[in-house]
Coordinates of C-alpha atoms in Angstrom, one line a residue:
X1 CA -37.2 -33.3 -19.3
X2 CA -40.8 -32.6 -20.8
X3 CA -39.6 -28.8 -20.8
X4 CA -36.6 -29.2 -23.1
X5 CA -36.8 -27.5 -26.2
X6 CA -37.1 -30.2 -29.1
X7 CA -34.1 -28.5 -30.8
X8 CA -32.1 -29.0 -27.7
X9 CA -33.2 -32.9 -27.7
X10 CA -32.1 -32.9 -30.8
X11 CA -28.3 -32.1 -30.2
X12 CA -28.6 -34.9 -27.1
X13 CA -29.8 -37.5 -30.1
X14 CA -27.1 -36.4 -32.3
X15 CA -24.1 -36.6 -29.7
X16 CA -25.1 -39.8 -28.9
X17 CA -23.3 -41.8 -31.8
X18 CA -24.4 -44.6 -32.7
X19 CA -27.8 -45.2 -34.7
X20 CA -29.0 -48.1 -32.5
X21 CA -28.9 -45.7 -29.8
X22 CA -30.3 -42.7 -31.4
X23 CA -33.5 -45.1 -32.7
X24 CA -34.1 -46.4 -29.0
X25 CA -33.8 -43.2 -27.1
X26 CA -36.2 -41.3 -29.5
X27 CA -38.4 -44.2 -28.7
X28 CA -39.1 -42.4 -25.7
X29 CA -41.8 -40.2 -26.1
X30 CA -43.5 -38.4 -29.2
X31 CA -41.7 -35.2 -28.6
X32 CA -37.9 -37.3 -28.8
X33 CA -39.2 -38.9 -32.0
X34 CA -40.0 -35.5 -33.2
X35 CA -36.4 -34.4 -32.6
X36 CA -35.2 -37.2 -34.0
X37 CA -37.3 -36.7 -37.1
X38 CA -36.5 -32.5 -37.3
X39 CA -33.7 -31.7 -35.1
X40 CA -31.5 -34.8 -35.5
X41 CA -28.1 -33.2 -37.4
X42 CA -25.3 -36.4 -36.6
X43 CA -25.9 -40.2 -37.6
X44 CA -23.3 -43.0 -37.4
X45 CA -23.8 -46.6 -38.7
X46 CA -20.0 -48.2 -37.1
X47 CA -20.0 -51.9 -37.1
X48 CA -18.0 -52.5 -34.0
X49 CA -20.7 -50.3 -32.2
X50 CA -22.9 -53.7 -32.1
X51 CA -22.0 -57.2 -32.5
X52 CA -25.7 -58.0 -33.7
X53 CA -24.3 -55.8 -37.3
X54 CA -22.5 -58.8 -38.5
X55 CA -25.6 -61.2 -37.8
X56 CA -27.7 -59.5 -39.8
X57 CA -28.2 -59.9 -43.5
X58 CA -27.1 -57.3 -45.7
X59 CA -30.6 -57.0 -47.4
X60 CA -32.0 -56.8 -44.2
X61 CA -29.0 -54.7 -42.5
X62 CA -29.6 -52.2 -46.0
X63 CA -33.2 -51.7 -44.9
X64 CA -32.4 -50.5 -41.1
X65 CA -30.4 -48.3 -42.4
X66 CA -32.7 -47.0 -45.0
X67 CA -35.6 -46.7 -42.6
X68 CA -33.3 -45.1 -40.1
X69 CA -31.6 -42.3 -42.5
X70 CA -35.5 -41.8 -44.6
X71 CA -36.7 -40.3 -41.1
X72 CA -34.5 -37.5 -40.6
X73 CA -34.6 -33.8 -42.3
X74 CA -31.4 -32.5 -42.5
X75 CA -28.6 -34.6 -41.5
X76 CA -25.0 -32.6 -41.1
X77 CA -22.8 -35.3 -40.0
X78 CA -23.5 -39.4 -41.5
X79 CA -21.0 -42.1 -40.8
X80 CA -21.4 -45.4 -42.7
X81 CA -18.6 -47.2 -41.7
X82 CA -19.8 -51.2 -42.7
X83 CA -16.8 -52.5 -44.6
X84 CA -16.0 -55.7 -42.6
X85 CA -20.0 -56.4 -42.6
X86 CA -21.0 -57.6 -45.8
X87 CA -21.4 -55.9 -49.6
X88 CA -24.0 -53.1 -50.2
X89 CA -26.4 -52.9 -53.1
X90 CA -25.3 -49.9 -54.6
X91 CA -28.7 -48.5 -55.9
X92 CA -29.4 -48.2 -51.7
X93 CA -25.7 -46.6 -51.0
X94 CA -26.6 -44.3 -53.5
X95 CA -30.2 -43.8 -52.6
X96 CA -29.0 -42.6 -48.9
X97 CA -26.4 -40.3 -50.3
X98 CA -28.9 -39.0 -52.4
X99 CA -31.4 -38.5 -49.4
X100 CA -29.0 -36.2 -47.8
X101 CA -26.5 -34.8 -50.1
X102 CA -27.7 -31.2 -50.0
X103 CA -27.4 -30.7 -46.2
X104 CA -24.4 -32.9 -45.4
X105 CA -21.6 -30.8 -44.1
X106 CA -19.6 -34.3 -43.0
X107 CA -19.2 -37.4 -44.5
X108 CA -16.7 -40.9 -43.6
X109 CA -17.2 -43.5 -46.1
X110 CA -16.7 -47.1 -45.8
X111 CA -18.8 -49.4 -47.5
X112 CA -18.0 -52.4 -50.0
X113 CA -20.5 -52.2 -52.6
X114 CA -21.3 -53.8 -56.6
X115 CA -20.6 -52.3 -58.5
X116 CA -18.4 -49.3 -56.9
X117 CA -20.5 -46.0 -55.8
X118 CA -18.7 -42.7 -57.2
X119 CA -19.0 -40.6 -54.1
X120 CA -17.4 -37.7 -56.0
X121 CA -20.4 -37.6 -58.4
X122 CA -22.7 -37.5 -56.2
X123 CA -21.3 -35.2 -53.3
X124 CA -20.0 -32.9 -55.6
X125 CA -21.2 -29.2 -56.0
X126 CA -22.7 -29.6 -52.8
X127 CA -22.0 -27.9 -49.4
X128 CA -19.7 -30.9 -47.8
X129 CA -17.0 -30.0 -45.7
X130 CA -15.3 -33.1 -44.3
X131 CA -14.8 -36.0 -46.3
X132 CA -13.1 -39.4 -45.4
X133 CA -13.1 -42.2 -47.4
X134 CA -12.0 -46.0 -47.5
X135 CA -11.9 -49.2 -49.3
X136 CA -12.9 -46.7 -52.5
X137 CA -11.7 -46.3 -55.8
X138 CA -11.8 -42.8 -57.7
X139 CA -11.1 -43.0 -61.2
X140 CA -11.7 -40.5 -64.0
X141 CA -12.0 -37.0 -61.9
X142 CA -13.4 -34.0 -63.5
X143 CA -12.6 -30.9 -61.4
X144 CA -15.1 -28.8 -63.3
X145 CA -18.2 -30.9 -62.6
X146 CA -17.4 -32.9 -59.5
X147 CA -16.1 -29.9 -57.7
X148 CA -16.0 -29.4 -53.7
X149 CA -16.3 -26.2 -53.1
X150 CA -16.9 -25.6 -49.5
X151 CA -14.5 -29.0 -49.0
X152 CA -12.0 -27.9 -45.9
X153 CA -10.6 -31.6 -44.6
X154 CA -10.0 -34.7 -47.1
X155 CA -9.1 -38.6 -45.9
X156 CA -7.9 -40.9 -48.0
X157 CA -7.9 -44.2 -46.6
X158 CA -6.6 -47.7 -48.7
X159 CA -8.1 -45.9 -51.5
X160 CA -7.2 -46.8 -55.2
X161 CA -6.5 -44.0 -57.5
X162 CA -4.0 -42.3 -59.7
X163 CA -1.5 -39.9 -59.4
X164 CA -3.2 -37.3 -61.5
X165 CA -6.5 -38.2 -60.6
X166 CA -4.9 -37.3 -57.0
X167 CA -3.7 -33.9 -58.0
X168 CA -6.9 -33.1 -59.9
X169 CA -9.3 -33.9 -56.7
X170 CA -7.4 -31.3 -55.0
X171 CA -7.7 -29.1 -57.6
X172 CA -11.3 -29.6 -57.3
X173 CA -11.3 -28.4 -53.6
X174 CA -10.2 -24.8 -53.8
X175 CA -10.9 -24.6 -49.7
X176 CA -9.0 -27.4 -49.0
X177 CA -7.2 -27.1 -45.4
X178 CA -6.3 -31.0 -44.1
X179 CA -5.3 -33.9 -46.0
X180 CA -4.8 -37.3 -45.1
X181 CA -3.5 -40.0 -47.2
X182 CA -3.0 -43.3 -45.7
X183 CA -2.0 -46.4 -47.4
X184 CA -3.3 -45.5 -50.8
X185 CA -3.0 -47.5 -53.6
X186 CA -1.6 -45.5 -56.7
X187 CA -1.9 -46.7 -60.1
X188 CA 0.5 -45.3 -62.4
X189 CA 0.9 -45.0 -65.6
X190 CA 5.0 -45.4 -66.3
X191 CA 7.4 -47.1 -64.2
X192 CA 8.8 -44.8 -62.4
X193 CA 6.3 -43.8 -58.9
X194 CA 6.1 -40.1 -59.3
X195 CA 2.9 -37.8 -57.2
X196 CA 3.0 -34.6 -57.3
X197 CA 0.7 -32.5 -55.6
X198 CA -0.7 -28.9 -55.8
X199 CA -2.7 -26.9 -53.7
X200 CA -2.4 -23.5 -52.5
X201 CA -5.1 -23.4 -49.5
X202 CA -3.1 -26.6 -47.8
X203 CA -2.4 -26.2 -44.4
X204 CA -2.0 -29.5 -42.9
X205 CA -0.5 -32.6 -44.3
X206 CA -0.2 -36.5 -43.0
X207 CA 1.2 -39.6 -45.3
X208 CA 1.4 -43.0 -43.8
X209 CA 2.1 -46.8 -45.3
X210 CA 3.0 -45.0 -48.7
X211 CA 6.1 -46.0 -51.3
X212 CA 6.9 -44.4 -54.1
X213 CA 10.2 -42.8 -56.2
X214 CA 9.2 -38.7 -55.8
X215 CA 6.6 -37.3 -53.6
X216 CA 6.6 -33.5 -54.4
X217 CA 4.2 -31.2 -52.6
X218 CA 3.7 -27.5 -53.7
X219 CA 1.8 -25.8 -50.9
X220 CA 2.1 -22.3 -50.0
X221 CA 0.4 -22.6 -46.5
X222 CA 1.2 -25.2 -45.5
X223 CA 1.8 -25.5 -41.7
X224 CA 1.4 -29.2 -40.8
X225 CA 4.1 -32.1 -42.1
X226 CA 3.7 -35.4 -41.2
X227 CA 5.3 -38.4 -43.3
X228 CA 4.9 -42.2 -41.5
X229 CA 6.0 -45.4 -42.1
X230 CA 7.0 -44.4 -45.7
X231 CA 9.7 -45.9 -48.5
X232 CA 10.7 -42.5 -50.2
X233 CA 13.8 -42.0 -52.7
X234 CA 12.5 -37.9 -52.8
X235 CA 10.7 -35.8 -50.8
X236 CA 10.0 -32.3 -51.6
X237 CA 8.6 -29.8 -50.0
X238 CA 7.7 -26.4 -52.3
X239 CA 6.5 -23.7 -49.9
X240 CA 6.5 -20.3 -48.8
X241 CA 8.4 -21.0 -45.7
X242 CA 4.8 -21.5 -43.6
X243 CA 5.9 -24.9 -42.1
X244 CA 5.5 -24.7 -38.6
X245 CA 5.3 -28.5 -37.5
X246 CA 7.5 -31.2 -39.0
X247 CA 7.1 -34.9 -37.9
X248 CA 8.3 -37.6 -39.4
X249 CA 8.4 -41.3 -38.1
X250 CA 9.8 -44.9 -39.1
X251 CA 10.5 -43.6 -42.6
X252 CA 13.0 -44.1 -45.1
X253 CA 14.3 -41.0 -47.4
X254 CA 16.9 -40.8 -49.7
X255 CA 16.7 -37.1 -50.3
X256 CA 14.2 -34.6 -47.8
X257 CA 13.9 -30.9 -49.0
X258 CA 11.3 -29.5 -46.6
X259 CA 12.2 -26.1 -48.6
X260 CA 15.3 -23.5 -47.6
X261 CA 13.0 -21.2 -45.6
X262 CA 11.5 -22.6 -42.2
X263 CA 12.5 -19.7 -40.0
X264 CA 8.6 -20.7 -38.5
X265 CA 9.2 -24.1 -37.5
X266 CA 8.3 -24.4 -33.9
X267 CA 8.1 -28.2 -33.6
X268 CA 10.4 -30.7 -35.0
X269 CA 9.8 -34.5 -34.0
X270 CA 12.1 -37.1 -35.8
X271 CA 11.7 -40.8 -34.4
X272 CA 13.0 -44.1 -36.1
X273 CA 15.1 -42.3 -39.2
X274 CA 18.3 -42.2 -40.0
X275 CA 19.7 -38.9 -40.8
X276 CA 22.9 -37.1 -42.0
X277 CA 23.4 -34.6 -39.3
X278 CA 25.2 -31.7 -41.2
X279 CA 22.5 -31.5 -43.4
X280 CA 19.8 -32.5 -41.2
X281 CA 21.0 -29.6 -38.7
X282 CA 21.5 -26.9 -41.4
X283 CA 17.7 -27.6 -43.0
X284 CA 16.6 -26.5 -39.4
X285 CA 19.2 -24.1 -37.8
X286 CA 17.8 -21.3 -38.8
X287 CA 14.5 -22.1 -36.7
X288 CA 15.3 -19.9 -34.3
X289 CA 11.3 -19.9 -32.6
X290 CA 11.5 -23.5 -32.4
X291 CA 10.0 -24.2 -29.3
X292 CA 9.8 -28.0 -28.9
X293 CA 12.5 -30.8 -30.7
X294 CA 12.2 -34.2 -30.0
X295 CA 15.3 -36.9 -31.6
X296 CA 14.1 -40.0 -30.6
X297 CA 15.8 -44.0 -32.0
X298 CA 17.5 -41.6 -34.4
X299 CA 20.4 -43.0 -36.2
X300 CA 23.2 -41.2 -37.7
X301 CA 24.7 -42.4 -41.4
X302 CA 28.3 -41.5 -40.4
X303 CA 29.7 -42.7 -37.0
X304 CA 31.0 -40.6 -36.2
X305 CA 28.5 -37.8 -36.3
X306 CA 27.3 -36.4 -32.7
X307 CA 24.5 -33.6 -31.5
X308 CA 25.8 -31.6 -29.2
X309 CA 23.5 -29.8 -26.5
X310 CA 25.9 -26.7 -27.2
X311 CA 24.4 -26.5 -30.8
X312 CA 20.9 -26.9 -29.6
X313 CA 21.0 -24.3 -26.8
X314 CA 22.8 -21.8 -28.9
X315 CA 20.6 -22.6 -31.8
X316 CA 17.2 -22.6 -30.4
X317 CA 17.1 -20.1 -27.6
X318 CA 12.7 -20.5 -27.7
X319 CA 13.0 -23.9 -27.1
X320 CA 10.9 -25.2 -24.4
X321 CA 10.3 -28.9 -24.6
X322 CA 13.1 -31.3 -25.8
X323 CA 13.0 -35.1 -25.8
X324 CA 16.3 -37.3 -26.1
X325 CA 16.9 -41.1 -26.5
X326 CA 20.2 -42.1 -25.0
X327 CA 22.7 -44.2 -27.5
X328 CA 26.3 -45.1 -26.4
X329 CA 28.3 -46.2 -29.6
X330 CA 32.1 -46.8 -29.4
X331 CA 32.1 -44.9 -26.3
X332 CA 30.7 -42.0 -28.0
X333 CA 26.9 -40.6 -26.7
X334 CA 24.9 -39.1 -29.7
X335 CA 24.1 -36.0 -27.4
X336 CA 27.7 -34.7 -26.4
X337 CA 28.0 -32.1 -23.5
X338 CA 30.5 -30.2 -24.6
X339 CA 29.7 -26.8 -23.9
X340 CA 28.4 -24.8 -21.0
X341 CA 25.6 -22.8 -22.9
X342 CA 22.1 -23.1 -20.7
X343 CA 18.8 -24.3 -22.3
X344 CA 16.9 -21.9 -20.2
X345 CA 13.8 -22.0 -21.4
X346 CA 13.4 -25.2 -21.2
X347 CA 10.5 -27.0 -19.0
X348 CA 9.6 -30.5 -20.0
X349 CA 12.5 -32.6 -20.8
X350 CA 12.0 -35.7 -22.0
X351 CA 14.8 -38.7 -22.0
X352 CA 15.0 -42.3 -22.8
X353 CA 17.4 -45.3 -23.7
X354 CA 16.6 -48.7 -25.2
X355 CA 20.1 -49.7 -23.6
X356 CA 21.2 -49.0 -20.4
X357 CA 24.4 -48.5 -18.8
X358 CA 26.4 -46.4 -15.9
X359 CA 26.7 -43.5 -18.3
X360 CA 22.9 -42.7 -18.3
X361 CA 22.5 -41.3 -15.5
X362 CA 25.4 -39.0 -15.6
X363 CA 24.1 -37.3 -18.6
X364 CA 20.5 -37.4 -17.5
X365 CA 21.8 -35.2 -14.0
X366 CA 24.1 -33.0 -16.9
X367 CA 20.9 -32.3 -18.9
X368 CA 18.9 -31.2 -15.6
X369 CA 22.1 -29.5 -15.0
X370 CA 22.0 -27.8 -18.2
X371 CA 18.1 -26.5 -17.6
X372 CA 17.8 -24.6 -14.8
X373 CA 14.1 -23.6 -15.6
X374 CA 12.8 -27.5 -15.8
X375 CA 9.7 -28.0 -14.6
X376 CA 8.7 -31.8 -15.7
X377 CA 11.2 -35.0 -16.2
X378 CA 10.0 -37.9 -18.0
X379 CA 12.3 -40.9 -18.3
X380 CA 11.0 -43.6 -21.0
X381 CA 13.0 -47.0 -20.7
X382 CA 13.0 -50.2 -22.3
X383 CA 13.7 -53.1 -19.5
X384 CA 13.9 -56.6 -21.0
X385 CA 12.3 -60.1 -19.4
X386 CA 15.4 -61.7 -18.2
X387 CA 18.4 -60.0 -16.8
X388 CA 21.3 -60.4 -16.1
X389 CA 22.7 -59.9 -12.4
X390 CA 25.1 -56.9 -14.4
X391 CA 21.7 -55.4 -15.8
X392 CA 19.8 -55.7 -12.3
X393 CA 23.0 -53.6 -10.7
X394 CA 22.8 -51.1 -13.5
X395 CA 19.3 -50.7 -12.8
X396 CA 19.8 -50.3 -9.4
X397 CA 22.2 -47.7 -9.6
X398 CA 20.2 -46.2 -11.5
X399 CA 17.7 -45.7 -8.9
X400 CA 19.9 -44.5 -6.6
X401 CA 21.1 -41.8 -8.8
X402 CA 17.2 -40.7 -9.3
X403 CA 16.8 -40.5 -6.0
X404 CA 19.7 -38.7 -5.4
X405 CA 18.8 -36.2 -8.4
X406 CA 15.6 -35.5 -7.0
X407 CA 16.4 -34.5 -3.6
X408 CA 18.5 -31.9 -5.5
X409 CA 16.0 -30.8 -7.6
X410 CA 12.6 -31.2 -5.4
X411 CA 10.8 -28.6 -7.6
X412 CA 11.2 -30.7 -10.6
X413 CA 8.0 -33.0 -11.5
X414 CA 9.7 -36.6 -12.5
X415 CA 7.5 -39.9 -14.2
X416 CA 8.7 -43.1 -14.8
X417 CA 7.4 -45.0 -18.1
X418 CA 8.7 -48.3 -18.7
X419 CA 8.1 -50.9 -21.3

């Protein structure tokens, strides 16, 4: 170990995490504290890395740190994440940031402090490239002077702040790639709960725990869609026709325009919605490289709507991974198999049911049927505490039928995940 070079010590320190650990392993020897001092680029202060973070006092917890941070030369990456600990000083919060503002590349942000610290006043103009913040407020944003220019990934986490001040901190990123925005609290300024968003270097996308009237998003890049848990009356999508993946999960929409051309789209993943079909399916037929379409707890507005695998083979010759929950309503299944058109590209097939009856598993052996190239079966099921003797037998012949299946179709991988 005595041969290591001290820079190479110094990436060991940085990978190790945690600050308590980093402090007692350059305790070592003079050369580890020497890394630590000159080489050390990562530092994380996490308070559920060690209990002993919510015995200390925060005047004494706020000198650790600042003895800790005040004996490195160049820090990259810092991590403060101290919110459920106790309430900063914010002269110290803003005396660390200062300390290391001009070689930080990454910064996540948690920390409760009086009054607030304006991270975008004090970062800005610098060279940061990640930042994630939480349990923050950002009010008054000037994109001229607290400007990010090297900024490529941007959290948002329980964050207060307006609509426009929203728009305008992307404005101020002009590299922006990745932007998360979860739970945020926006303050408006008339009644009606409008955010609209601009940025042209946008690439990737997520929104969770949000409600509000419109959310329109003008990105010409973009690649990456994901809404979750959301209470939407609009969603728009303004692009170039870049989208590639589209996910959205437990949310509710009144009108989704993901844009008219997403010939890209290679993954579509739609669980816990409810959707009209015709216009669900047309916003997506033309996605002809779709390569992977997962429909899962999806339910349909009219009855009487049904997706046939006919439609989805014919539609999506590419596609190569496609994941189906099984609902039988009024006798009808939601996945029809009518039709005799192959999905021959597909490998990994994944199918479920919340419900189960006799009809399962004779479309589960039509689907296999249908793929002749499957390489992986995965069946998800939901099987309740008490059953019935009916449910136990349905089960049972369910089991059979597998088991029958498989001798069939030996070359075919098959798992079993039940809750």
């Amino acid at each position: 170990m005595e041969h290591l070079p001290v820079e190479v010590i110094g990436n060991i320190l940085s990978r190790l995490g945690g600050a308590r650990d980093v402090v007692i392993a350059s305790a070592t020897c003079r050369k580890w504290r020497e890394a630590c001092r000159k080489h050390l680029h990562t530092l994380a202060f996490n308070s559920n890395d060690w209990p002993a973070y919510h015995d200390i006092t925060p005047r004494r917890l706020e000198i650790l740190i600042t003895q800790t941070i005040f004996q490195t030369t160049g820090l990259q990456g810092l991590s403060i994440l101290m919110d459920d600990v106790a309430e900063f000083s914010a002269s110290t919060v803003i005396a660390w940031l200062m300390y290391t503002r001009e070689t930080l590349r990454r910064l996540f942000y948690n920390v409760r402090t009086s009054p607030n610290v304006n991270i975008l006043d004090i970062c800005g103009r610098q060279k940061l490239e990640m930042l994630a913040l939480a349990h923050n407020s950002i009010t008054g944003v000037e994109p001229n002077f607290q400007r990010f220019p090297c900024l490529k990934s941007l959290s948002l986490s329980h964050v207060s702040i307006s609509a426009l001040d929203l728009n305008l901190l992307l404005t101020a990123c002009p590299k922006l790639e990745s932007l998360e925005l979860i739970n945020p609290e926006i303050a408006m300024s008339d009644a009606q709960v409008t955010v609209e968003l601009s940025s042209p270097t946008l690439k990737s996308i997520y929104v969770e725990a949000i409600s509000l009237d419109k959310f329109m998003l003008e990105a010409d890049s973009i690649e990456r869609l994901h809404l979750r848990d959301c209470a939407l009356e609009l969603f728009e999508l303004i692009g170039k026709g870049t989208l590639k993946h589209f996910k959205i999960d437990d949310v509710s929409v009144i009108h989704l325009d993901i844009g008219e051309t997403v010939d890209d789209l290679e993954v579509v993943d739609v669980s816990n919605f409810t959707i009209i079909w015709p216009k669900f399916y047309q916003m997506i037929s033309r996605s002809s490289k779709l390569r992977k379409l997962r429909l899962w707890d999806v339910a349909f507005d009219d009855e009487d709507e049904v997706v046939d695998l006919e439609t989805i083979a014919v539609c999506f010759p590419q596609l190569n991974h496609l994941s189906l929950s099984y609902e039988l309503r009024d006798g009808v299944m939601h996945y029809g198999l009518q039709g005799s058109s192959k999905l021959e590209n597909v490998t990994v097939l994944e199918l479920g049911w919340t419900v189960i009856n006799d009809l399962f598993s004779h479309w589960v052996e039509e689907l296999l049927r249908r793929c002749p190239n499957l390489k992986k079966m995965i069946i998800f099921g939901v099987v309740s505490e008490a059953k019935s003797h009916e449910e136990c037998q349905i089960l049972a012949n369910f089991t059979s039928c597998m088991v029958q299946l498989m001798r069939k179709y030996m070359h075919v991988e098959v798992q079993f995940e039940y809750e």
